[in-house]
Amino acid sequence: MKEQNRQKKRFSGLHLISRFKSVRNAMLFSFCLIGVLTLAIFLLFSMSYTERTVISNSREYTMQLVVEVNGDIDSYISYMENISQLVTENEDLQKFLQGDDEAGGRLQTQFATIMGSREDIYGIAVFCRDGRYILNAGEDPVNPYAELEKMEWYQDTMENPGEAVISSSHVQNIVAGRYRWVITVSKALTDPETGETAGVFFVDLNYSSIKSLCENIDLGTRGYLFIVDGTGRIIYHPKQQLLYSGMKSEEISKVIESGTGSFLTGGESRQLYSICRSEKTGWSVAGVSSVSEFIRNRGEFQLA
């Protein structure tokens, strides 16, 4: 009987110990679970805050760059417009439109001087509707197959008399045997006596000058700048041929709709678009950055 009581007490003690261990294990598990969940929530909030901070800083940095590039382009175009104004307001040009060949000779000398002093000017010319013209320094032959009136920049110019018109990038073939990527600044010419359109003046700018302004900007290994005009036509893009072939796409409509501002794209490869629209040209300079890249670079910087 005594033995049975001892066994009962022993069993009861073991049962209490077992229950205590079970409760202790449950409490430890609960504390561990709470700790893990707390840590996970903290990490999620921390990562979210870090991402928002990095994106905000990158947006500010990229916006500064696109504003700077936009200002440089505006200054460059303004200089070319000043050349255009200088020529179109020249008395010799007005006389040349009326058939004065001596005035045309003086104008030719002026063109030669401009061509000799500016390597970024590929062409400067006056084409009259009566067939007469002055082209560059007078030594370049006109391409007999060039159809001036069918060119898009020419049509835009004729539709906006009195205004300096800036084209998108295109291949110019006015000079025989020469095909160059240019941006054209042009203006319709009016006969002072009749008031009718008598011809066109244009300056072809070396496309590489605009290209170099964009390529000198550092937006990381996967970042880049591109430029579109107000109708969505590409002025410059580092992968322009891929765009034309359909192998690459851009958020052109969003860029135009954004004006000056920024937006994020969704999906696995998120990108930050920072845009500055020029009031002068109507062009939009867009800086594109990889979100994953600048978050990774920020993390590497913090660990260093």
PDB file of C-alpha atoms in Angstrom:
ATOM      1  CA  MET A   1       0.000   0.000   0.000  1.00  0.00           C
ATOM      2  CA  LYS A   2       2.799   2.341   0.951  1.00  0.00           C
ATOM      3  CA  GLU A   3       4.551   1.405  -2.268  1.00  0.00           C
ATOM      4  CA  GLN A   4       1.465   2.313  -4.281  1.00  0.00           C
ATOM      5  CA  ASN A   5       1.239   5.696  -2.559  1.00  0.00           C
ATOM      6  CA  ARG A   6       4.889   6.386  -3.307  1.00  0.00           C
ATOM      7  CA  GLN A   7       4.343   5.487  -6.977  1.00  0.00           C
ATOM      8  CA  LYS A   8       1.272   7.723  -7.130  1.00  0.00           C
ATOM      9  CA  LYS A   9       3.209  10.622  -5.618  1.00  0.00           C
ATOM     10  CA  ARG A  10       6.077   9.939  -7.968  1.00  0.00           C
ATOM     11  CA  PHE A  11       3.753   9.819 -10.978  1.00  0.00           C
ATOM     12  CA  SER A  12       2.027  12.969  -9.816  1.00  0.00           C
ATOM     13  CA  GLY A  13       5.397  14.729  -9.458  1.00  0.00           C
ATOM     14  CA  LEU A  14       6.492  13.624 -12.898  1.00  0.00           C
ATOM     15  CA  HIS A  15       3.186  14.778 -14.306  1.00  0.00           C
ATOM     16  CA  LEU A  16       3.617  18.218 -12.728  1.00  0.00           C
ATOM     17  CA  ILE A  17       7.166  18.447 -14.023  1.00  0.00           C
ATOM     18  CA  SER A  18       5.983  17.405 -17.459  1.00  0.00           C
ATOM     19  CA  ARG A  19       3.214  19.983 -17.396  1.00  0.00           C
ATOM     20  CA  PHE A  20       5.653  22.630 -16.221  1.00  0.00           C
ATOM     21  CA  LYS A  21       8.059  21.802 -19.030  1.00  0.00           C
ATOM     22  CA  SER A  22       5.198  21.855 -21.513  1.00  0.00           C
ATOM     23  CA  VAL A  23       4.021  25.252 -20.280  1.00  0.00           C
ATOM     24  CA  ARG A  24       7.573  26.550 -20.281  1.00  0.00           C
ATOM     25  CA  ASN A  25       8.156  25.310 -23.822  1.00  0.00           C
ATOM     26  CA  ALA A  26       4.895  26.863 -24.936  1.00  0.00           C
ATOM     27  CA  MET A  27       5.864  30.169 -23.340  1.00  0.00           C
ATOM     28  CA  LEU A  28       9.336  30.050 -24.914  1.00  0.00           C
ATOM     29  CA  PHE A  29       7.800  29.268 -28.302  1.00  0.00           C
ATOM     30  CA  SER A  30       5.340  32.141 -27.894  1.00  0.00           C
ATOM     31  CA  PHE A  31       8.078  34.564 -26.893  1.00  0.00           C
ATOM     32  CA  CYS A  32      10.240  33.413 -29.820  1.00  0.00           C
ATOM     33  CA  LEU A  33       7.318  33.746 -32.227  1.00  0.00           C
ATOM     34  CA  ILE A  34       6.507  37.222 -30.931  1.00  0.00           C
ATOM     35  CA  GLY A  35      10.170  38.166 -31.211  1.00  0.00           C
ATOM     36  CA  VAL A  36      10.438  36.869 -34.762  1.00  0.00           C
ATOM     37  CA  LEU A  37       7.219  38.623 -35.797  1.00  0.00           C
ATOM     38  CA  THR A  38       8.339  41.855 -34.133  1.00  0.00           C
ATOM     39  CA  LEU A  39      11.710  41.644 -35.882  1.00  0.00           C
ATOM     40  CA  ALA A  40      10.047  40.872 -39.212  1.00  0.00           C
ATOM     41  CA  ILE A  41       7.655  43.817 -38.853  1.00  0.00           C
ATOM     42  CA  PHE A  42      10.533  46.071 -37.857  1.00  0.00           C
ATOM     43  CA  LEU A  43      12.578  44.949 -40.855  1.00  0.00           C
ATOM     44  CA  LEU A  44       9.626  45.477 -43.204  1.00  0.00           C
ATOM     45  CA  PHE A  45       9.032  48.991 -41.908  1.00  0.00           C
ATOM     46  CA  SER A  46      12.768  49.683 -41.948  1.00  0.00           C
ATOM     47  CA  MET A  47      13.119  48.448 -45.546  1.00  0.00           C
ATOM     48  CA  SER A  48      10.051  50.386 -46.615  1.00  0.00           C
ATOM     49  CA  TYR A  49      11.340  53.561 -44.964  1.00  0.00           C
ATOM     50  CA  THR A  50      14.812  53.056 -46.442  1.00  0.00           C
ATOM     51  CA  GLU A  51      13.353  52.484 -49.911  1.00  0.00           C
ATOM     52  CA  ARG A  52      11.172  55.589 -49.680  1.00  0.00           C
ATOM     53  CA  THR A  53      14.138  57.648 -48.489  1.00  0.00           C
ATOM     54  CA  VAL A  54      16.446  56.347 -51.217  1.00  0.00           C
ATOM     55  CA  ILE A  55      13.809  56.918 -53.912  1.00  0.00           C
ATOM     56  CA  SER A  56      13.162  60.439 -52.629  1.00  0.00           C
ATOM     57  CA  ASN A  57      16.876  61.281 -52.626  1.00  0.00           C
ATOM     58  CA  SER A  58      17.351  59.723 -56.076  1.00  0.00           C
ATOM     59  CA  ARG A  59      14.358  61.625 -57.423  1.00  0.00           C
ATOM     60  CA  GLU A  60      15.839  64.902 -56.173  1.00  0.00           C
ATOM     61  CA  TYR A  61      19.302  64.079 -57.547  1.00  0.00           C
ATOM     62  CA  THR A  62      18.019  62.970 -60.967  1.00  0.00           C
ATOM     63  CA  MET A  63      15.721  65.982 -61.238  1.00  0.00           C
ATOM     64  CA  GLN A  64      18.678  68.300 -60.676  1.00  0.00           C
ATOM     65  CA  LEU A  65      20.519  66.587 -63.523  1.00  0.00           C
ATOM     66  CA  VAL A  66      17.646  66.740 -66.031  1.00  0.00           C
ATOM     67  CA  VAL A  67      17.000  70.404 -65.182  1.00  0.00           C
ATOM     68  CA  GLU A  68      20.682  71.114 -65.805  1.00  0.00           C
ATOM     69  CA  VAL A  69      20.690  69.265 -69.150  1.00  0.00           C
ATOM     70  CA  ASN A  70      17.462  70.984 -70.163  1.00  0.00           C
ATOM     71  CA  GLY A  71      19.046  74.375 -69.424  1.00  0.00           C
ATOM     72  CA  ASP A  72      22.160  73.491 -71.445  1.00  0.00           C
ATOM     73  CA  ILE A  73      20.035  72.438 -74.424  1.00  0.00           C
ATOM     74  CA  ASP A  74      17.918  75.599 -74.196  1.00  0.00           C
ATOM     75  CA  SER A  75      21.087  77.715 -74.230  1.00  0.00           C
ATOM     76  CA  TYR A  76      22.429  75.787 -77.206  1.00  0.00           C
ATOM     77  CA  ILE A  77      19.198  76.122 -79.192  1.00  0.00           C
ATOM     78  CA  SER A  78      18.958  79.816 -78.260  1.00  0.00           C
ATOM     79  CA  TYR A  79      22.397  80.412 -79.723  1.00  0.00           C
ATOM     80  CA  MET A  80      21.367  78.730 -82.974  1.00  0.00           C
ATOM     81  CA  GLU A  81      18.154  80.762 -83.053  1.00  0.00           C
ATOM     82  CA  ASN A  82      20.246  83.915 -82.696  1.00  0.00           C
ATOM     83  CA  ILE A  83      22.230  82.883 -85.767  1.00  0.00           C
ATOM     84  CA  SER A  84      18.939  82.287 -87.565  1.00  0.00           C
ATOM     85  CA  GLN A  85      17.656  85.719 -86.579  1.00  0.00           C
ATOM     86  CA  LEU A  86      20.927  87.358 -87.566  1.00  0.00           C
ATOM     87  CA  VAL A  87      20.670  85.902 -91.076  1.00  0.00           C
ATOM     88  CA  THR A  88      16.939  86.303 -91.658  1.00  0.00           C
ATOM     89  CA  GLU A  89      17.021  89.974 -90.619  1.00  0.00           C
ATOM     90  CA  ASN A  90      20.041  90.639 -92.824  1.00  0.00           C
ATOM     91  CA  GLU A  91      19.351  93.218 -95.541  1.00  0.00           C
ATOM     92  CA  ASP A  92      21.360  91.146 -98.029  1.00  0.00           C
ATOM     93  CA  LEU A  93      18.973  88.230 -97.544  1.00  0.00           C
ATOM     94  CA  GLN A  94      15.991  90.420 -98.377  1.00  0.00           C
ATOM     95  CA  LYS A  95      17.768  91.638-101.499  1.00  0.00           C
ATOM     96  CA  PHE A  96      18.691  88.073-102.477  1.00  0.00           C
ATOM     97  CA  LEU A  97      15.026  87.044-102.228  1.00  0.00           C
ATOM     98  CA  GLN A  98      14.280  89.817-104.753  1.00  0.00           C
ATOM     99  CA  GLY A  99      16.926  88.552-107.198  1.00  0.00           C
ATOM    100  CA  ASP A 100      20.040  90.539-106.221  1.00  0.00           C
ATOM    101  CA  ASP A 101      22.953  88.152-106.915  1.00  0.00           C
ATOM    102  CA  GLU A 102      25.575  90.550-105.471  1.00  0.00           C
ATOM    103  CA  ALA A 103      23.729  90.493-102.156  1.00  0.00           C
ATOM    104  CA  GLY A 104      23.690  86.705-102.466  1.00  0.00           C
ATOM    105  CA  GLY A 105      27.485  86.719-102.807  1.00  0.00           C
ATOM    106  CA  ARG A 106      27.870  88.705 -99.596  1.00  0.00           C
ATOM    107  CA  LEU A 107      25.490  86.322 -97.866  1.00  0.00           C
ATOM    108  CA  GLN A 108      27.560  83.389 -99.125  1.00  0.00           C
ATOM    109  CA  THR A 109      30.635  84.894 -97.456  1.00  0.00           C
ATOM    110  CA  GLN A 110      28.737  85.179 -94.181  1.00  0.00           C
ATOM    111  CA  PHE A 111      27.699  81.527 -94.398  1.00  0.00           C
ATOM    112  CA  ALA A 112      31.307  80.496 -95.023  1.00  0.00           C
ATOM    113  CA  THR A 113      32.403  82.437 -91.928  1.00  0.00           C
ATOM    114  CA  ILE A 114      29.748  80.760 -89.772  1.00  0.00           C
ATOM    115  CA  MET A 115      30.660  77.286 -91.086  1.00  0.00           C
ATOM    116  CA  GLY A 116      34.336  77.942 -90.425  1.00  0.00           C
ATOM    117  CA  SER A 117      33.806  79.080 -86.852  1.00  0.00           C
ATOM    118  CA  ARG A 118      31.316  76.420 -85.679  1.00  0.00           C
ATOM    119  CA  GLU A 119      32.143  72.720 -85.936  1.00  0.00           C
ATOM    120  CA  ASP A 120      28.728  71.821 -84.529  1.00  0.00           C
ATOM    121  CA  ILE A 121      26.956  73.333 -87.564  1.00  0.00           C
ATOM    122  CA  TYR A 122      26.673  70.776 -90.373  1.00  0.00           C
ATOM    123  CA  GLY A 123      24.751  72.989 -92.747  1.00  0.00           C
ATOM    124  CA  ILE A 124      23.372  76.481 -93.280  1.00  0.00           C
ATOM    125  CA  ALA A 125      21.301  77.420 -96.292  1.00  0.00           C
ATOM    126  CA  VAL A 126      18.681  79.539 -97.996  1.00  0.00           C
ATOM    127  CA  PHE A 127      16.439  77.914-100.590  1.00  0.00           C
ATOM    128  CA  CYS A 128      14.147  80.158-102.609  1.00  0.00           C
ATOM    129  CA  ARG A 129      10.948  78.951-104.218  1.00  0.00           C
ATOM    130  CA  ASP A 130      12.178  80.202-107.586  1.00  0.00           C
ATOM    131  CA  GLY A 131      14.986  77.604-107.477  1.00  0.00           C
ATOM    132  CA  ARG A 132      17.899  79.810-106.359  1.00  0.00           C
ATOM    133  CA  TYR A 133      19.817  78.840-103.242  1.00  0.00           C
ATOM    134  CA  ILE A 134      22.886  79.437-101.073  1.00  0.00           C
ATOM    135  CA  LEU A 135      24.282  76.314 -99.411  1.00  0.00           C
ATOM    136  CA  ASN A 136      27.068  76.243 -96.813  1.00  0.00           C
ATOM    137  CA  ALA A 137      30.337  77.781 -98.041  1.00  0.00           C
ATOM    138  CA  GLY A 138      29.309  77.411-101.686  1.00  0.00           C
ATOM    139  CA  GLU A 139      31.369  74.293-102.397  1.00  0.00           C
ATOM    140  CA  ASP A 140      28.826  71.556-101.602  1.00  0.00           C
ATOM    141  CA  PRO A 141      26.636  70.282-104.458  1.00  0.00           C
ATOM    142  CA  VAL A 142      22.905  69.937-103.858  1.00  0.00           C
ATOM    143  CA  ASN A 143      21.507  66.419-103.923  1.00  0.00           C
ATOM    144  CA  PRO A 144      19.366  66.314-107.094  1.00  0.00           C
ATOM    145  CA  TYR A 145      17.143  63.645-105.521  1.00  0.00           C
ATOM    146  CA  ALA A 146      16.441  65.573-102.315  1.00  0.00           C
ATOM    147  CA  GLU A 147      12.780  66.601-102.238  1.00  0.00           C
ATOM    148  CA  LEU A 148      12.832  69.590 -99.932  1.00  0.00           C
ATOM    149  CA  GLU A 149       9.088  70.245 -99.913  1.00  0.00           C
ATOM    150  CA  LYS A 150       8.356  66.667 -98.792  1.00  0.00           C
ATOM    151  CA  MET A 151      10.627  66.846 -95.764  1.00  0.00           C
ATOM    152  CA  GLU A 152       8.788  66.919 -92.450  1.00  0.00           C
ATOM    153  CA  TRP A 153      10.810  69.789 -90.976  1.00  0.00           C
ATOM    154  CA  TYR A 154      10.167  71.872 -94.108  1.00  0.00           C
ATOM    155  CA  GLN A 155       6.422  71.268 -93.958  1.00  0.00           C
ATOM    156  CA  ASP A 156       6.350  72.189 -90.265  1.00  0.00           C
ATOM    157  CA  THR A 157       8.214  75.403 -91.070  1.00  0.00           C
ATOM    158  CA  MET A 158       5.815  76.391 -93.843  1.00  0.00           C
ATOM    159  CA  GLU A 159       2.878  75.792 -91.490  1.00  0.00           C
ATOM    160  CA  ASN A 160       4.369  78.200 -88.917  1.00  0.00           C
ATOM    161  CA  PRO A 161       5.464  81.319 -90.848  1.00  0.00           C
ATOM    162  CA  GLY A 162       7.430  83.853 -88.851  1.00  0.00           C
ATOM    163  CA  GLU A 163       8.512  81.308 -86.209  1.00  0.00           C
ATOM    164  CA  ALA A 164      11.797  79.500 -85.696  1.00  0.00           C
ATOM    165  CA  VAL A 165      10.912  75.803 -85.899  1.00  0.00           C
ATOM    166  CA  ILE A 166      13.038  73.130 -84.202  1.00  0.00           C
ATOM    167  CA  SER A 167      12.850  69.647 -85.718  1.00  0.00           C
ATOM    168  CA  SER A 168      13.283  66.242 -84.142  1.00  0.00           C
ATOM    169  CA  SER A 169      16.465  64.333 -85.029  1.00  0.00           C
ATOM    170  CA  HIS A 170      16.546  63.196 -88.660  1.00  0.00           C
ATOM    171  CA  VAL A 171      18.868  62.324 -91.515  1.00  0.00           C
ATOM    172  CA  GLN A 172      19.598  65.339 -93.716  1.00  0.00           C
ATOM    173  CA  ASN A 173      20.359  64.627 -97.393  1.00  0.00           C
ATOM    174  CA  ILE A 174      20.427  68.117 -98.917  1.00  0.00           C
ATOM    175  CA  VAL A 175      24.125  67.810 -99.804  1.00  0.00           C
ATOM    176  CA  ALA A 176      24.884  65.215-102.496  1.00  0.00           C
ATOM    177  CA  GLY A 177      26.498  62.062-101.097  1.00  0.00           C
ATOM    178  CA  ARG A 178      26.156  63.185 -97.489  1.00  0.00           C
ATOM    179  CA  TYR A 179      23.696  61.715 -94.979  1.00  0.00           C
ATOM    180  CA  ARG A 180      24.035  63.044 -91.459  1.00  0.00           C
ATOM    181  CA  TRP A 181      21.944  62.905 -88.296  1.00  0.00           C
ATOM    182  CA  VAL A 182      20.986  66.475 -87.476  1.00  0.00           C
ATOM    183  CA  ILE A 183      18.509  68.690 -85.673  1.00  0.00           C
ATOM    184  CA  THR A 184      17.244  71.482 -87.918  1.00  0.00           C
ATOM    185  CA  VAL A 185      16.390  75.029 -86.849  1.00  0.00           C
ATOM    186  CA  SER A 186      14.446  76.626 -89.689  1.00  0.00           C
ATOM    187  CA  LYS A 187      12.363  79.663 -90.561  1.00  0.00           C
ATOM    188  CA  ALA A 188      10.110  80.553 -93.490  1.00  0.00           C
ATOM    189  CA  LEU A 189      11.221  83.559 -95.504  1.00  0.00           C
ATOM    190  CA  THR A 190       8.736  86.232 -96.616  1.00  0.00           C
ATOM    191  CA  ASP A 191       9.100  88.490 -99.630  1.00  0.00           C
ATOM    192  CA  PRO A 192       8.989  92.026 -98.170  1.00  0.00           C
ATOM    193  CA  GLU A 193       7.170  93.381-101.255  1.00  0.00           C
ATOM    194  CA  THR A 194       4.476  90.735-101.765  1.00  0.00           C
ATOM    195  CA  GLY A 195       4.212  89.363 -98.214  1.00  0.00           C
ATOM    196  CA  GLU A 196       4.205  85.853 -99.649  1.00  0.00           C
ATOM    197  CA  THR A 197       6.474  82.997 -98.556  1.00  0.00           C
ATOM    198  CA  ALA A 198       9.557  83.153-100.774  1.00  0.00           C
ATOM    199  CA  GLY A 199      11.676  80.354 -99.368  1.00  0.00           C
ATOM    200  CA  VAL A 200      13.226  78.856 -96.269  1.00  0.00           C
ATOM    201  CA  PHE A 201      16.334  79.403 -94.179  1.00  0.00           C
ATOM    202  CA  PHE A 202      17.725  76.567 -92.054  1.00  0.00           C
ATOM    203  CA  VAL A 203      20.654  75.569 -89.868  1.00  0.00           C
ATOM    204  CA  ASP A 204      21.518  71.884 -89.389  1.00  0.00           C
ATOM    205  CA  LEU A 205      23.002  71.167 -85.966  1.00  0.00           C
ATOM    206  CA  ASN A 206      25.299  68.245 -85.345  1.00  0.00           C
ATOM    207  CA  TYR A 207      23.200  65.616 -83.559  1.00  0.00           C
ATOM    208  CA  SER A 208      26.287  64.566 -81.593  1.00  0.00           C
ATOM    209  CA  SER A 209      26.265  67.901 -79.760  1.00  0.00           C
ATOM    210  CA  ILE A 210      22.914  67.051 -78.172  1.00  0.00           C
ATOM    211  CA  LYS A 211      23.996  63.456 -77.695  1.00  0.00           C
ATOM    212  CA  SER A 212      27.132  64.426 -75.769  1.00  0.00           C
ATOM    213  CA  LEU A 213      25.116  66.560 -73.333  1.00  0.00           C
ATOM    214  CA  CYS A 214      23.045  63.490 -72.433  1.00  0.00           C
ATOM    215  CA  GLU A 215      25.842  60.921 -72.387  1.00  0.00           C
ATOM    216  CA  ASN A 216      27.954  62.914 -69.917  1.00  0.00           C
ATOM    217  CA  ILE A 217      25.326  62.409 -67.201  1.00  0.00           C
ATOM    218  CA  ASP A 218      25.878  59.540 -64.723  1.00  0.00           C
ATOM    219  CA  LEU A 219      22.691  57.733 -63.679  1.00  0.00           C
ATOM    220  CA  GLY A 220      24.319  54.403 -62.834  1.00  0.00           C
ATOM    221  CA  THR A 221      25.088  51.451 -65.069  1.00  0.00           C
ATOM    222  CA  ARG A 222      21.427  50.979 -65.992  1.00  0.00           C
ATOM    223  CA  GLY A 223      20.313  54.637 -66.012  1.00  0.00           C
ATOM    224  CA  TYR A 224      20.153  56.983 -68.992  1.00  0.00           C
ATOM    225  CA  LEU A 225      18.640  60.183 -70.400  1.00  0.00           C
ATOM    226  CA  PHE A 226      16.437  60.614 -73.439  1.00  0.00           C
ATOM    227  CA  ILE A 227      14.614  63.536 -75.085  1.00  0.00           C
ATOM    228  CA  VAL A 228      11.219  63.676 -76.796  1.00  0.00           C
ATOM    229  CA  ASP A 229       9.372  66.550 -78.405  1.00  0.00           C
ATOM    230  CA  GLY A 230       5.810  67.610 -77.607  1.00  0.00           C
ATOM    231  CA  THR A 231       4.307  65.119 -80.071  1.00  0.00           C
ATOM    232  CA  GLY A 232       6.275  62.148 -78.739  1.00  0.00           C
ATOM    233  CA  ARG A 233       8.911  62.048 -81.463  1.00  0.00           C
ATOM    234  CA  ILE A 234      12.341  61.020 -80.233  1.00  0.00           C
ATOM    235  CA  ILE A 235      14.986  63.754 -80.282  1.00  0.00           C
ATOM    236  CA  TYR A 236      17.642  61.609 -78.607  1.00  0.00           C
ATOM    237  CA  HIS A 237      17.765  58.156 -77.072  1.00  0.00           C
ATOM    238  CA  PRO A 238      20.885  56.034 -76.343  1.00  0.00           C
ATOM    239  CA  LYS A 239      19.090  53.027 -77.881  1.00  0.00           C
ATOM    240  CA  GLN A 240      17.249  54.842 -80.635  1.00  0.00           C
ATOM    241  CA  GLN A 241      17.584  52.052 -83.199  1.00  0.00           C
ATOM    242  CA  LEU A 242      16.066  49.526 -80.771  1.00  0.00           C
ATOM    243  CA  LEU A 243      13.109  51.879 -80.281  1.00  0.00           C
ATOM    244  CA  TYR A 244      12.551  52.244 -84.011  1.00  0.00           C
ATOM    245  CA  SER A 245      12.757  48.468 -84.489  1.00  0.00           C
ATOM    246  CA  GLY A 246      10.250  47.819 -81.682  1.00  0.00           C
ATOM    247  CA  MET A 247      12.755  45.866 -79.563  1.00  0.00           C
ATOM    248  CA  LYS A 248      12.563  48.460 -76.788  1.00  0.00           C
ATOM    249  CA  SER A 249       9.756  50.662 -75.524  1.00  0.00           C
ATOM    250  CA  GLU A 250       9.508  53.773 -73.367  1.00  0.00           C
ATOM    251  CA  GLU A 251       6.763  55.403 -71.303  1.00  0.00           C
ATOM    252  CA  ILE A 252       6.510  58.226 -73.851  1.00  0.00           C
ATOM    253  CA  SER A 253       2.871  59.127 -73.189  1.00  0.00           C
ATOM    254  CA  LYS A 254       3.454  59.306 -69.417  1.00  0.00           C
ATOM    255  CA  VAL A 255       6.558  61.429 -69.951  1.00  0.00           C
ATOM    256  CA  ILE A 256       4.585  63.943 -72.030  1.00  0.00           C
ATOM    257  CA  GLU A 257       1.634  63.927 -69.610  1.00  0.00           C
ATOM    258  CA  SER A 258       3.906  64.463 -66.589  1.00  0.00           C
ATOM    259  CA  GLY A 259       5.235  67.811 -67.793  1.00  0.00           C
ATOM    260  CA  THR A 260       7.925  68.557 -65.227  1.00  0.00           C
ATOM    261  CA  GLY A 261       7.789  65.896 -62.525  1.00  0.00           C
ATOM    262  CA  SER A 262       8.454  62.218 -61.891  1.00  0.00           C
ATOM    263  CA  PHE A 263       6.787  58.824 -61.679  1.00  0.00           C
ATOM    264  CA  LEU A 264       7.612  55.204 -60.836  1.00  0.00           C
ATOM    265  CA  THR A 265       6.858  52.237 -63.045  1.00  0.00           C
ATOM    266  CA  GLY A 266       5.642  48.923 -61.618  1.00  0.00           C
ATOM    267  CA  GLY A 267       6.683  45.353 -62.304  1.00  0.00           C
ATOM    268  CA  GLU A 268       9.848  43.461 -61.438  1.00  0.00           C
ATOM    269  CA  SER A 269      12.253  46.017 -62.924  1.00  0.00           C
ATOM    270  CA  ARG A 270      10.879  49.236 -61.472  1.00  0.00           C
ATOM    271  CA  GLN A 271      12.200  52.471 -62.913  1.00  0.00           C
ATOM    272  CA  LEU A 272      12.123  56.085 -61.762  1.00  0.00           C
ATOM    273  CA  TYR A 273      11.372  58.634 -64.485  1.00  0.00           C
ATOM    274  CA  SER A 274      12.349  62.250 -63.727  1.00  0.00           C
ATOM    275  CA  ILE A 275      11.231  64.760 -66.365  1.00  0.00           C
ATOM    276  CA  CYS A 276      11.883  68.418 -67.119  1.00  0.00           C
ATOM    277  CA  ARG A 277       9.928  70.027 -69.957  1.00  0.00           C
ATOM    278  CA  SER A 278      11.399  73.028 -71.723  1.00  0.00           C
ATOM    279  CA  GLU A 279       9.103  76.005 -72.189  1.00  0.00           C
ATOM    280  CA  LYS A 280      11.353  77.133 -75.013  1.00  0.00           C
ATOM    281  CA  THR A 281      11.498  74.021 -77.215  1.00  0.00           C
ATOM    282  CA  GLY A 282       8.608  71.957 -75.847  1.00  0.00           C
ATOM    283  CA  TRP A 283      11.053  69.068 -75.480  1.00  0.00           C
ATOM    284  CA  SER A 284      11.003  66.813 -72.419  1.00  0.00           C
ATOM    285  CA  VAL A 285      14.314  65.637 -70.965  1.00  0.00           C
ATOM    286  CA  ALA A 286      13.704  62.384 -69.088  1.00  0.00           C
ATOM    287  CA  GLY A 287      16.159  60.711 -66.724  1.00  0.00           C
ATOM    288  CA  VAL A 288      15.506  56.988 -66.182  1.00  0.00           C
ATOM    289  CA  SER A 289      16.984  55.230 -63.138  1.00  0.00           C
ATOM    290  CA  SER A 290      16.772  51.629 -61.940  1.00  0.00           C
ATOM    291  CA  VAL A 291      15.155  51.454 -58.480  1.00  0.00           C
ATOM    292  CA  SER A 292      16.843  48.148 -57.614  1.00  0.00           C
ATOM    293  CA  GLU A 293      20.242  49.526 -58.603  1.00  0.00           C
ATOM    294  CA  PHE A 294      20.231  52.644 -56.461  1.00  0.00           C
ATOM    295  CA  ILE A 295      18.762  50.753 -53.469  1.00  0.00           C
ATOM    296  CA  ARG A 296      21.531  48.170 -53.810  1.00  0.00           C
ATOM    297  CA  ASN A 297      24.160  50.887 -54.173  1.00  0.00           C
ATOM    298  CA  ARG A 298      22.816  52.598 -51.029  1.00  0.00           C
ATOM    299  CA  GLY A 299      23.068  49.315 -49.104  1.00  0.00           C
ATOM    300  CA  GLU A 300      26.659  48.735 -50.275  1.00  0.00           C
ATOM    301  CA  PHE A 301      27.538  52.297 -49.263  1.00  0.00           C
ATOM    302  CA  GLN A 302      26.129  51.782 -45.757  1.00  0.00           C
ATOM    303  CA  LEU A 303      28.057  48.491 -45.300  1.00  0.00           C
ATOM    304  CA  ALA A 304      31.349  49.997 -46.444  1.00  0.00           C
TER     305      ALA A 304
END
